[in-house]
XYZ file of C-alpha atoms in Angstrom:
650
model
C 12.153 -76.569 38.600
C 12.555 -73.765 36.414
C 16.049 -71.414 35.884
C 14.122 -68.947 37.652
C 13.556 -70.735 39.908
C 16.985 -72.441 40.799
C 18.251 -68.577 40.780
C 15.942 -67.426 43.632
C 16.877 -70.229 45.861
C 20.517 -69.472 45.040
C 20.244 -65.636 45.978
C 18.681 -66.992 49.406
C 21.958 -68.521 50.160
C 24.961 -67.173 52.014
C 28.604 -67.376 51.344
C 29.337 -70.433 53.668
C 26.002 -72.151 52.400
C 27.080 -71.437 48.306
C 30.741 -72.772 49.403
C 28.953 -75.765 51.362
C 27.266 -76.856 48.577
C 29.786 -76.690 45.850
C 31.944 -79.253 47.770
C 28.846 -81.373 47.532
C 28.483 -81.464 44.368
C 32.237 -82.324 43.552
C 31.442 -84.975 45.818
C 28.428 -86.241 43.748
C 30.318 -86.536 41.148
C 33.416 -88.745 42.881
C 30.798 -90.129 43.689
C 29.530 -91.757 40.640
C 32.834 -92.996 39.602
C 34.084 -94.305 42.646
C 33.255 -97.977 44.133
C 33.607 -98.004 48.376
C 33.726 -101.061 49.782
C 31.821 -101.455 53.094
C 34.712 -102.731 55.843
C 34.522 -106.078 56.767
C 32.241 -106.971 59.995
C 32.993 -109.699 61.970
C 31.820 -110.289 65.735
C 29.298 -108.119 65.347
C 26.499 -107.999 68.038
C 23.561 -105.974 68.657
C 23.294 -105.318 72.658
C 20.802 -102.293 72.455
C 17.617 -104.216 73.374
C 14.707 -103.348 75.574
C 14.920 -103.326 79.104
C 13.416 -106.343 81.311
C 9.579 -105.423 81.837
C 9.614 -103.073 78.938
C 7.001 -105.092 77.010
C 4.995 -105.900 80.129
C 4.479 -102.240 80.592
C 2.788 -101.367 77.538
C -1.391 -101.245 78.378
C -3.675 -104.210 77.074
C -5.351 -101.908 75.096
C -2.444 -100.434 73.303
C -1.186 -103.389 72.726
C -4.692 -104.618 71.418
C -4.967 -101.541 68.896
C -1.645 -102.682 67.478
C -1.890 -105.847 66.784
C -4.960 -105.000 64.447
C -2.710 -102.630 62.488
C -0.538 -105.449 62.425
C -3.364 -107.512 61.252
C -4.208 -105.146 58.318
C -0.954 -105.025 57.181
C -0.261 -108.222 56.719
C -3.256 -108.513 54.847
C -1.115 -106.147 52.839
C -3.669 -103.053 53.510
C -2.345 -99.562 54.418
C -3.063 -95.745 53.748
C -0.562 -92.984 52.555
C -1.651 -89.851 52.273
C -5.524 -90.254 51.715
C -4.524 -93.512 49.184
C -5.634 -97.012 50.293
C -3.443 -99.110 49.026
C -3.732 -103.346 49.043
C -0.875 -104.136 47.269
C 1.645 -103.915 50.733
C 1.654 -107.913 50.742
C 4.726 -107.708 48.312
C 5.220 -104.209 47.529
C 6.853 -102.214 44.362
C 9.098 -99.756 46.420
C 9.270 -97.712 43.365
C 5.757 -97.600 42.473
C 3.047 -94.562 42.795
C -0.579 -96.174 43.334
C -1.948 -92.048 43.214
C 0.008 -91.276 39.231
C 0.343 -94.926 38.378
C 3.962 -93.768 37.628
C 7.148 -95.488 38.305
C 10.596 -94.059 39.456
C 13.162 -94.425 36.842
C 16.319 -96.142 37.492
C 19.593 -94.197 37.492
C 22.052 -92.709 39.725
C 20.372 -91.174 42.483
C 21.941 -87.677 42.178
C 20.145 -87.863 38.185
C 16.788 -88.728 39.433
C 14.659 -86.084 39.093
C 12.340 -86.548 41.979
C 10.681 -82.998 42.023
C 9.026 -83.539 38.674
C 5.779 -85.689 38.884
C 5.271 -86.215 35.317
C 8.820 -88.146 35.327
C 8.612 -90.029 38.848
C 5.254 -90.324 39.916
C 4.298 -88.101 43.918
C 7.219 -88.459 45.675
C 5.630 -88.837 49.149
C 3.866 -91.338 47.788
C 6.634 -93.739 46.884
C 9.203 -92.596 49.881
C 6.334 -92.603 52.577
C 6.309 -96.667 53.328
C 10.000 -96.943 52.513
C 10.897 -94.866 55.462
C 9.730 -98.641 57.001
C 7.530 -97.379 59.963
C 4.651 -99.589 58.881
C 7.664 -102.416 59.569
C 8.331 -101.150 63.317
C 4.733 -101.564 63.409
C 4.781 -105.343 62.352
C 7.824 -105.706 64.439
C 6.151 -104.298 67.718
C 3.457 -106.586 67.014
C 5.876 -109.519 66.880
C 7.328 -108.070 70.125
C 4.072 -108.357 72.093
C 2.885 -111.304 70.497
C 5.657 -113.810 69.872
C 3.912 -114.593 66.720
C 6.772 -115.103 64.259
C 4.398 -114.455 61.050
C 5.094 -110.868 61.795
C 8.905 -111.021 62.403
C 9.065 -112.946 58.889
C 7.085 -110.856 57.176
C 9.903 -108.097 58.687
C 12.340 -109.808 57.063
C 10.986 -110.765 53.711
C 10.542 -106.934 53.130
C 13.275 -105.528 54.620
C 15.086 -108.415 52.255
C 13.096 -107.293 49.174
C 14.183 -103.512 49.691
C 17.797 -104.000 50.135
C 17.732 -106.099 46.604
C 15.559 -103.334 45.157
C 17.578 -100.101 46.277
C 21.532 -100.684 45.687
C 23.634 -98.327 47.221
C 23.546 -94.867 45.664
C 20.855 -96.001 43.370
C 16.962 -94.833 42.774
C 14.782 -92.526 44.312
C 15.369 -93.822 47.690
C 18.896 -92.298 47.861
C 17.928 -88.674 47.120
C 17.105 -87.362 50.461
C 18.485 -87.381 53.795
C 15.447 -87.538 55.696
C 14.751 -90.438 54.542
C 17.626 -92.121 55.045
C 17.923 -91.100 58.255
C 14.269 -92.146 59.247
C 14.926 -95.272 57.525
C 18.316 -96.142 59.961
C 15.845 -95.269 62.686
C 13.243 -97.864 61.986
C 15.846 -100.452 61.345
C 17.331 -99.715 65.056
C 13.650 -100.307 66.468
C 12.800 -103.274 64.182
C 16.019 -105.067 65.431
C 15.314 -104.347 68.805
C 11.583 -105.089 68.796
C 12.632 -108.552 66.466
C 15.780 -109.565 68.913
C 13.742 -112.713 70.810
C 12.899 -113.827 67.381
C 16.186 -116.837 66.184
C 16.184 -115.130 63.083
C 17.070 -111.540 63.812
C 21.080 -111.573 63.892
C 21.040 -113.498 60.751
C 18.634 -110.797 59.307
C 21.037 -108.207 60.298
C 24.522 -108.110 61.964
C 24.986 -111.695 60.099
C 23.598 -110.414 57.105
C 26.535 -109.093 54.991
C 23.636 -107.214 52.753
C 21.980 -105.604 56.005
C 25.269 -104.175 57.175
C 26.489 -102.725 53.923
C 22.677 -100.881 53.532
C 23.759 -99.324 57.028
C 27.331 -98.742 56.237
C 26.226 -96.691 53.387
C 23.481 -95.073 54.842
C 25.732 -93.676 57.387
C 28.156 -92.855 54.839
C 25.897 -90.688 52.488
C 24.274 -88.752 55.582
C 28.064 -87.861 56.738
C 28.735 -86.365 53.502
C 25.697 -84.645 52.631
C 24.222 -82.959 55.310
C 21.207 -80.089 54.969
C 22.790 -76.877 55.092
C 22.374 -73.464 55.786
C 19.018 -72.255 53.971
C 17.726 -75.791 54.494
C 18.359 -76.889 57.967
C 14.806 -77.458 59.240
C 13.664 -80.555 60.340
C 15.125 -82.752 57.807
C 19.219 -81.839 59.603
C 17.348 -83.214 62.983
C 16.109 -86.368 61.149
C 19.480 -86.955 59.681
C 21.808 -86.470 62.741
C 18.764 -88.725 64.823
C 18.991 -91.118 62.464
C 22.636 -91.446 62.250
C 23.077 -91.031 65.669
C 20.983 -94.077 66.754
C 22.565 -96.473 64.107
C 26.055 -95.071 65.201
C 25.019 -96.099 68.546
C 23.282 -99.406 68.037
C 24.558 -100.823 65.035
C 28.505 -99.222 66.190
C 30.087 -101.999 64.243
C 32.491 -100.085 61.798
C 35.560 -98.005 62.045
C 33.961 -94.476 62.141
C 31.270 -95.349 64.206
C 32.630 -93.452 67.043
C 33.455 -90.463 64.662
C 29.840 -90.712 63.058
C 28.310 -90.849 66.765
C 30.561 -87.739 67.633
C 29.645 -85.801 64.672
C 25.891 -86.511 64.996
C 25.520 -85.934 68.259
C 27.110 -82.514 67.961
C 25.064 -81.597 64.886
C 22.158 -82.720 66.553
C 22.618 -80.909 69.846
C 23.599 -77.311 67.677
C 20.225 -77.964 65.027
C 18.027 -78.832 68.368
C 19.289 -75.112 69.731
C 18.746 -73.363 66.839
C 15.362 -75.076 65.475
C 13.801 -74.118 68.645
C 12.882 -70.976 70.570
C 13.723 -70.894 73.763
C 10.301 -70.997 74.776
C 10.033 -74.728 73.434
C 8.454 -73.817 70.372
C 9.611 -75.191 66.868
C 10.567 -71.776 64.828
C 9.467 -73.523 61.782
C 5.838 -72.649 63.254
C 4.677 -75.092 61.928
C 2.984 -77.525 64.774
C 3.281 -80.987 63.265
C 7.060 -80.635 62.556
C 7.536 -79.854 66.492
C 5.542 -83.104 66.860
C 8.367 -84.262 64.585
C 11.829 -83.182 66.158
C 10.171 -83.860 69.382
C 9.464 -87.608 68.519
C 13.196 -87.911 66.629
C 14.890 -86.009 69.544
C 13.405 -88.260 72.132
C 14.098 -91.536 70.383
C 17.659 -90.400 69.222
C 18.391 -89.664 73.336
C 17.130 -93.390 74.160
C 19.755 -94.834 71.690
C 22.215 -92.764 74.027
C 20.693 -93.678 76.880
C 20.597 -97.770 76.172
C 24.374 -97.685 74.872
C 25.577 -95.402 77.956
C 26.770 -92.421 75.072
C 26.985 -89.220 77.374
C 24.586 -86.220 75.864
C 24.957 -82.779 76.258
C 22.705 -81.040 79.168
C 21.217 -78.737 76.558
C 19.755 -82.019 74.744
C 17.198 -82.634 77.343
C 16.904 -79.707 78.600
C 15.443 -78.483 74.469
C 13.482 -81.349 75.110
C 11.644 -80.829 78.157
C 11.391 -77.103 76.990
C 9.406 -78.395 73.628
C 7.429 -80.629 75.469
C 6.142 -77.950 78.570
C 5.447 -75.792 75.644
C 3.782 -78.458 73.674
C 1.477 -78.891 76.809
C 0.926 -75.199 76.753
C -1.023 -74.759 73.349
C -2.899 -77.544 72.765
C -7.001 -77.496 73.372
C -8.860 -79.260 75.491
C -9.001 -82.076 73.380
C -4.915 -82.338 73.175
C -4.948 -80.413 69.234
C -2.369 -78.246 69.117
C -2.302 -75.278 66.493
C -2.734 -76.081 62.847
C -0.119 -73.760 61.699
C 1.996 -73.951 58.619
C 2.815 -76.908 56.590
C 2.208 -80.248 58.083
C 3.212 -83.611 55.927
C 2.057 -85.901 58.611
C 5.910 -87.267 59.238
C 6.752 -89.164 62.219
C 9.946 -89.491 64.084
C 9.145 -93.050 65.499
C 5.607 -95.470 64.465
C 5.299 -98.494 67.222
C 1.777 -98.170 67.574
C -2.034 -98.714 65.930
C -4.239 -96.908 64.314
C -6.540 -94.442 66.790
C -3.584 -93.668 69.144
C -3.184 -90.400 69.569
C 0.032 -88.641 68.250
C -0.283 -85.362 70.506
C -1.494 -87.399 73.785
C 1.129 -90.242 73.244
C 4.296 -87.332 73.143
C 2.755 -85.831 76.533
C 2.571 -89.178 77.842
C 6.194 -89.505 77.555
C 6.772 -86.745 78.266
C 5.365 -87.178 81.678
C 6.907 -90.505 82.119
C 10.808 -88.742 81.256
C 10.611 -85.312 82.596
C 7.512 -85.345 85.080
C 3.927 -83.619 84.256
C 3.195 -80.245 85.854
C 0.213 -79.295 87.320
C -1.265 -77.200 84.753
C -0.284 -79.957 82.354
C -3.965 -81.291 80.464
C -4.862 -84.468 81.525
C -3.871 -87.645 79.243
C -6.569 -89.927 79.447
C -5.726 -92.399 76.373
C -2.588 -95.258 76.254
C -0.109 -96.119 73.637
C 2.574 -98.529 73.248
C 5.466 -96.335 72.309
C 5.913 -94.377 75.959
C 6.571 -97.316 77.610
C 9.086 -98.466 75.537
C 11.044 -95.527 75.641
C 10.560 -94.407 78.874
C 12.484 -97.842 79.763
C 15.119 -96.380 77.887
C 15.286 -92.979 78.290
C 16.701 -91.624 81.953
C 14.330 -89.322 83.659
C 15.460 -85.630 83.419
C 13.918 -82.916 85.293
C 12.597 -84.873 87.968
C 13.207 -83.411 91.760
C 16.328 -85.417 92.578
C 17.258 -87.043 88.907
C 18.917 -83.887 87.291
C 20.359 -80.106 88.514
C 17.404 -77.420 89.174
C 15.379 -76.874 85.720
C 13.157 -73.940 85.926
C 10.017 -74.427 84.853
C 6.792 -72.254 83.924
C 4.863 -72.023 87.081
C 1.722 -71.485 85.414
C 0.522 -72.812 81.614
C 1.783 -70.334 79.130
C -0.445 -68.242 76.787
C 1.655 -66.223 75.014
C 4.881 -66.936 73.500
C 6.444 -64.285 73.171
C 9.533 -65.269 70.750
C 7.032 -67.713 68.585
C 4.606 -64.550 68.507
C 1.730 -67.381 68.779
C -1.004 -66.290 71.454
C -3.283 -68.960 72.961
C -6.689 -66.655 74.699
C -8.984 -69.694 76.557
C -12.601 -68.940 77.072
C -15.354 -71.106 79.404
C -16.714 -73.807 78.026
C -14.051 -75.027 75.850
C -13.107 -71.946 73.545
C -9.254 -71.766 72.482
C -8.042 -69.146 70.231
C -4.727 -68.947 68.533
C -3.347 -65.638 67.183
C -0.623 -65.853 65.188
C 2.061 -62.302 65.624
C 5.005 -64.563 65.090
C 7.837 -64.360 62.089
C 7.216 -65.448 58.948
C 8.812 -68.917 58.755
C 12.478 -70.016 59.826
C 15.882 -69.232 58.100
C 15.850 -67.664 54.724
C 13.441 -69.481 52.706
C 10.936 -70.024 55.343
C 10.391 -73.132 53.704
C 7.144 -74.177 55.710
C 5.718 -71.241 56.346
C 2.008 -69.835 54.939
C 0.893 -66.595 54.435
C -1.195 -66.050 57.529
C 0.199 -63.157 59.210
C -2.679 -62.173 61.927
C -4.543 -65.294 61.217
C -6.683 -66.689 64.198
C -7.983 -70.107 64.621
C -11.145 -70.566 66.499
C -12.296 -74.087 68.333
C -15.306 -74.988 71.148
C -14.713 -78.224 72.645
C -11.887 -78.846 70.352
C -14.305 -78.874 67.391
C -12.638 -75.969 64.227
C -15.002 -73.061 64.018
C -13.069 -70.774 62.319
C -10.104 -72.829 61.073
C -6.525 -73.207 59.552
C -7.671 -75.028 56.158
C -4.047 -77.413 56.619
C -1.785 -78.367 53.959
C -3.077 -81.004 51.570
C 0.128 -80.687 49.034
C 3.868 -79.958 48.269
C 4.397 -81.073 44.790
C 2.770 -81.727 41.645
C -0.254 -79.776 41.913
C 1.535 -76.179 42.487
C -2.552 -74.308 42.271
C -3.983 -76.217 45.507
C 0.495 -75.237 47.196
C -0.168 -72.127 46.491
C -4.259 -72.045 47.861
C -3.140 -73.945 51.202
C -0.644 -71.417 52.015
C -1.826 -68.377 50.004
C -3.253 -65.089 52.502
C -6.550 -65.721 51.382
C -6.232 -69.069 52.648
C -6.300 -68.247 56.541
C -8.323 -66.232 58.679
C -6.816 -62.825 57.913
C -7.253 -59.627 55.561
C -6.014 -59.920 51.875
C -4.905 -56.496 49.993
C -4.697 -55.886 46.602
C -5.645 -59.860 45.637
C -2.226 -60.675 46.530
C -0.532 -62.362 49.530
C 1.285 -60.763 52.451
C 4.721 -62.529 51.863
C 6.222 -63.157 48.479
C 6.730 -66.604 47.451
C 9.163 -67.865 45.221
C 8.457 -71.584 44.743
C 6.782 -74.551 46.590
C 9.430 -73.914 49.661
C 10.484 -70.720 49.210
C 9.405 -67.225 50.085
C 11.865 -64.124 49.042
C 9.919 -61.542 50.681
C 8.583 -62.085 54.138
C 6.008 -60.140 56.038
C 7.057 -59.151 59.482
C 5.010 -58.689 62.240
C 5.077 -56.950 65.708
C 2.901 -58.254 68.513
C 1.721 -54.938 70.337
C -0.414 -56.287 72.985
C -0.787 -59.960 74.596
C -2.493 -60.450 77.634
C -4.501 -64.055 77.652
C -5.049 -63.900 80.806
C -6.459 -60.746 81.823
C -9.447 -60.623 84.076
C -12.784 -61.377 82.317
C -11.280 -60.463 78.760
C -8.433 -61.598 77.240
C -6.647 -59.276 74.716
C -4.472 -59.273 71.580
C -2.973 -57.116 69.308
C -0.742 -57.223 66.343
C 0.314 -55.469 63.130
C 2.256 -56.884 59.778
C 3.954 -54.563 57.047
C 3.538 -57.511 54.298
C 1.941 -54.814 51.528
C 3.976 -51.926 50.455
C 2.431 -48.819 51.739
C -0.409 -50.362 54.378
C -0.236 -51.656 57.786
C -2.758 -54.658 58.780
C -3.393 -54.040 62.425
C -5.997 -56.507 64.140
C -7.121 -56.715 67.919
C -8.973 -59.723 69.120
C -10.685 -59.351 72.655
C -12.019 -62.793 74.589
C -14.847 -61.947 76.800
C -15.838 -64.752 78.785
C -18.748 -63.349 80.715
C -20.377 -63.157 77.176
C -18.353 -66.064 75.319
C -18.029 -63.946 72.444
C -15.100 -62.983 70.331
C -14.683 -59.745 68.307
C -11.868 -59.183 65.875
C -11.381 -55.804 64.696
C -9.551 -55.130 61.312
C -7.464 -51.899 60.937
C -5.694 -51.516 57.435
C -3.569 -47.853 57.487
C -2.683 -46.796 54.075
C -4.149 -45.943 50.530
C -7.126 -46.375 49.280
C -6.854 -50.514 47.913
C -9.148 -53.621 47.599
C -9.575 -56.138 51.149
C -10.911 -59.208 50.588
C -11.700 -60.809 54.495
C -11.944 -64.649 55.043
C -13.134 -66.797 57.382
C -12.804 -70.518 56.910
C -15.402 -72.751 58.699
C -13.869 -76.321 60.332
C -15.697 -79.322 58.111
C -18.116 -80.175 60.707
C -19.331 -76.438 60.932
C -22.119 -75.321 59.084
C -23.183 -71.331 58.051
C -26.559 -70.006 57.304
C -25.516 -66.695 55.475
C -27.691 -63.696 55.625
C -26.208 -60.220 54.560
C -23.151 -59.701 57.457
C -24.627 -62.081 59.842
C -23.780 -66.191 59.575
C -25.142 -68.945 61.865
C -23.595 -71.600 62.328
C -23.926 -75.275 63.751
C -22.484 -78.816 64.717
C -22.703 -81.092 66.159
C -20.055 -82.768 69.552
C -20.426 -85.734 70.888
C -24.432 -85.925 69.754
C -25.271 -81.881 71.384
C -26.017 -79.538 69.010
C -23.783 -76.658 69.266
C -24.099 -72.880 66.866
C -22.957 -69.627 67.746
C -23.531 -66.460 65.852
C -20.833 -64.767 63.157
C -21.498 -60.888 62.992
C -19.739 -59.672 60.100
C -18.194 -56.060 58.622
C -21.114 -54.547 57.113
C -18.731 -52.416 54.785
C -17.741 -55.239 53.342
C -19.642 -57.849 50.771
C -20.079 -61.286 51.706
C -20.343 -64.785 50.109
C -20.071 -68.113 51.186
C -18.184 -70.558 49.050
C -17.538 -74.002 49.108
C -15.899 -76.559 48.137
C -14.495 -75.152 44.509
C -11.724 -75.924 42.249
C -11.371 -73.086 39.540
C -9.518 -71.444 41.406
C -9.536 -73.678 44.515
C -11.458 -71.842 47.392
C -13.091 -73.688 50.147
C -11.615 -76.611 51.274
C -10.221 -78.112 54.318
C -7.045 -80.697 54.512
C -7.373 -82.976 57.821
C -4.514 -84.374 56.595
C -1.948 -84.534 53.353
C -2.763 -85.392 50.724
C -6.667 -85.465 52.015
C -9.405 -82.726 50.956
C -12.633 -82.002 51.614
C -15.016 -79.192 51.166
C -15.533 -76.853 54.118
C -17.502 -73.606 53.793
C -15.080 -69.863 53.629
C -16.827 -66.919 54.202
C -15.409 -63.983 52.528
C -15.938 -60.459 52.375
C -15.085 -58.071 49.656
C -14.679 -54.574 49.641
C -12.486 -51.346 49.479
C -10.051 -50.639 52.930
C -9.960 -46.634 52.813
C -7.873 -46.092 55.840
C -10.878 -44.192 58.062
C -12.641 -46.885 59.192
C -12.624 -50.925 61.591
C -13.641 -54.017 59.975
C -15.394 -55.070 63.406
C -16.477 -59.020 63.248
C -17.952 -60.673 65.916
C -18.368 -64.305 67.188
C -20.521 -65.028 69.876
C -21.388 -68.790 71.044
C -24.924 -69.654 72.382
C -25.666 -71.529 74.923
């Protein structure tokens, strides 16, 4: 990063956070000089396996799904990010298959992971050593009893601990993955315990406990702080909660459990509004402290550790409102950044992430009526529903008050959900700009809506695709024009400073939100992101007519609007003047509706180009593909609506 740079993140910082990290850096460099020596471990056992019938429970079909991931993994197949990779058999933990770059070897407070030209994408080389792809192959020796996977376990999990000393490499840079690493290697050694091998691969292993010792060690000292505790302070107090609990075999175990547990309990509280929803609004990161929160309370739960009320009770909030916003086909929101990170992998490709949490959900804390239906099956609920104690339940806990109906506006969140007949789902987004100073995950999509029929993306949130290394196609994903909202001036509504970092922040007021409202749903919202305007937009749901209109208001000076609209892949637009058909296709029906446009303003369609990127559509990171934007241009003169309208046939 550049000086600038490291000086804008600095003046984002408070006090306590400056002082915070000072200490840590006199640490780093005791750090490099000094030579701990992992206590001795004798006696050690490991008692926090699966319930009786645990394994039984999980559904044929689950259980089939996984053992053909298995299967392809041991044929050393997998996919990171969009990158196939073959090479899994006996991996290179340091190697990047997307740059062809290796990690240097050093310290790991020198390594300069940020820079791709030096290291290679850094997702790229941390994504399989966070070892879910092993819970994966462990599950499948679990189920199976078919010891090829359990020794393939142990022949990697072997040839990582050789590769990545203590303190040394790429792999000992950041906390979240060390502390989704020490959650993997709970669940391998429980999913591996029938197998004669799995004591001697870790409690007897004197390498296997000094990897954990110092894991535990590192996260204790160097916590996220202030400015950056997101989601990463929830995967490091999970993680080093459940190997504190399961693998309790050294002297500050019990002061490592104690100290996670109560920075996991205060982060839980303060990453989440108290409507449920993840303040980083950013959807797949709730999917992410969800999954790390739940599996962090079954480590409690299987070694009898007493957790605060407020634990669950977070929990069951995030998982009602989970159930609130998703579409008919269990999607929730795409909103803000999404890196595709999961808490805990025991299951196959074609599970469903978003069905699988509900699931559990339902099996811990009980569905409620207006809950969707879960139709599909995975083998991760059962397992930790035989862990976890039911909460919530009439009879298993105190009274919980819970919404009575399914929630459409979230008041806190400022995130809006207006349903229409037939399948239509509508997310407006009058919520802050990001969480905590930086806003680290946050776009520039003040008043954006996102538009699906059937759970199909008509007028969608074009994703993610990148954090590092290619800093154009950052700044596209999460630019203004990038979302379904009005641009000013060519510039976006918040000020960024860097990949993760915004110093200015639009902030918006939600004026009127009333999804449920008789035979039209309504919403209204302003920002104050551009000096000397206000954006004001009101969308109105009428379901008689299945039609949407959005009307733009922009108070202010005289100043260019540019006004997108990004098509979902599968949706294609026949452009003529202000007025776009479009089509797809669900579940072999044809499908179109009709996209009436501002008039005032000049419209293109554009697709799928890179110079500058405009376009495109990221299912997933690190994926791409083109998707059609329409965009009007024009001048915003303060006397006059941009009026669009969306109506769907048939």
């Amino acid at each position: 990063m550049s000086p600038g740079w490291y000086l804008r993140r600095l003046s984002a910082m408070g006090p306590r956070e400056v002082g915070g990290r000072t200490v840590d850096a006199v640490r780093r460099r005791r750090w490099r000089s000094a030579r701990p020596v992992c206590p001795a471990v004798t006696g050690a056992r490991f008692t926090a396996v699966l319930p009786p019938g645990a394994l039984a429970a999980v559904p044929p079909d689950a259980a089939k799904r996984l053992v053909a991931e298995a299967d392809r993994l041991m044929e050393g197949r997998a996919a990171f990010f969009g990158v196939e990779r073959d090479d899994l058999a006996d991996p290179d933990w340091w190697y990047d298959p997307k740059t062809g770059r290796r990690a240097p070897w050093g310290h790991a407070f020198d390594v300069p992971y940020r820079d791709e030209e030096a290291v290679g994408d850094i997702k790229q080389i941390w994504e399989p050593s966070r070892h879910q792809y092993l819970t994966v192959l462990a599950a499948a020796y679990a189920l199976t009893g078919e010891e090829r996977y359990a020794e393939r376990v142990a022949a990697h999990l072997r040839s990582w601990w050789a590769a990545n000393a203590p303190l040394r490499g790429v792999h000992w840079v950041s906390g979240i993955e060390l502390g989704i690493r020490l959650l993997s290697w709970v669940w391998v050694r429980r999913l591996l315990d029938g197998w004669p091998g799995a004591a001697g691969l870790f409690e007897e292993n004197p390498v296997a406990v000094r990897q954990i010792w110092h894991h535990q060690r590192w996260l204790a000292a160097f916590p996220s702080r202030g400015s950056s505790a997101n989601n990463h302070v929830i995967a490091e107090a999970a993680g080093q909660f459940a190997a504190a609990c399961a693998f309790g075999w050294f002297p500050s175990s019990v002061r490592w459990r104690a100290d996670a547990l109560r920075s996991l309990e205060r982060h839980l509280r303060g990453n989440t509004f108290p409507s449920g929803l993840n303040r980083e609004l950013a959807s797949e990161y709730h999917g992410l402290v969800l999954e790390l929160g739940l599996a962090a309370v079954a480590e409690a739960d299987a070694a009898g550790v007493p957790v605060p009320r407020t634990v669950r009770l977070v929990l069951l909030r995030m998982t009602d409102a989970l159930a609130a916003v998703v579409d008919d086909r269990l999607r929730p929101p795409r909103q803000g950044d999404s890196d595709d990170g999961h808490g805990l992998v025991v299951d196959g490709a074609g599970t469903d992430r978003w069905g699988s949490l509900l699931a559990t959900g339902d099996a811990v804390f009980g569905r409620l009526g207006w809950w969707p239906e879960v139709t599909g099956t995975d083998v991760r609920t059962p397992l930790l529903a035989a862990l976890l104690r039911p909460y919530g339940r009439p009879g298993t806990a105190p009274a919980v008050t819970r919404p009575a109906r399914r929630p459409g506006h979230f008041a806190d969140a400022g995130l809006t959900v207006l349903r229409g007949p037939g399948g239509i789902w509508c997310r407006c987004d009058g919520g802050p700009h990001g969480f905590l100073s930086i806003a680290a995950h946050a776009h520039a999509d003040a008043l954006s809506v996102e538009v699906r029929h059937d759970g199909v993306d008509v007028l969608a949130d074009p994703g993610t695709f990148c954090y590092h290394g290619q800093p154009e196609w950052r700044r596209y994903f999460r630019s203004t024009l990038g979302h379904n909202t009005l641009e000013l001036d060519g510039t976006d509504q918040s000020v960024s400073g860097g990949p993760f970092l915004w110093t200015r922040h639009a902030r918006t007021r939600v004026l009127v939100a009333d999804p449920s409202a008789g035979d039209t749903a309504r919403w209204c919202a302003e920002h104050d992101g551009y000096p000397g305007a206000v954006h004001r937009r009101r969308v109105e749901l009428a379901h008689a007519r299945r039609e949407l209109r959005v009307v733009d208001e922009v108070r202010g000076d005289r100043r260019p609007v540019r006004l997108a609209f990004h098509l979902g892949p599968a949706v294609t637009a026949e452009l003529a003047g202000s007025r776009a058909v479009l089509r797809w296709t669900r579940d072999g029906e044809d499908r179109s509706a009709v996209l009436d446009l501002p008039g005032r303003l000049e419209w293109r369609a554009h697709r799928g180009e890179s110079d500058p990127p405009l376009g495109w559509y990221s299912a997933g990171f690190g994926r791409k593909e083109p998707a059609t934007v329409l965009v009007g241009s024009g001048v915003a003169d303060g006397t006059e609506e941009f009026v669009t309208v969306l109506g769907f046939q048939g």
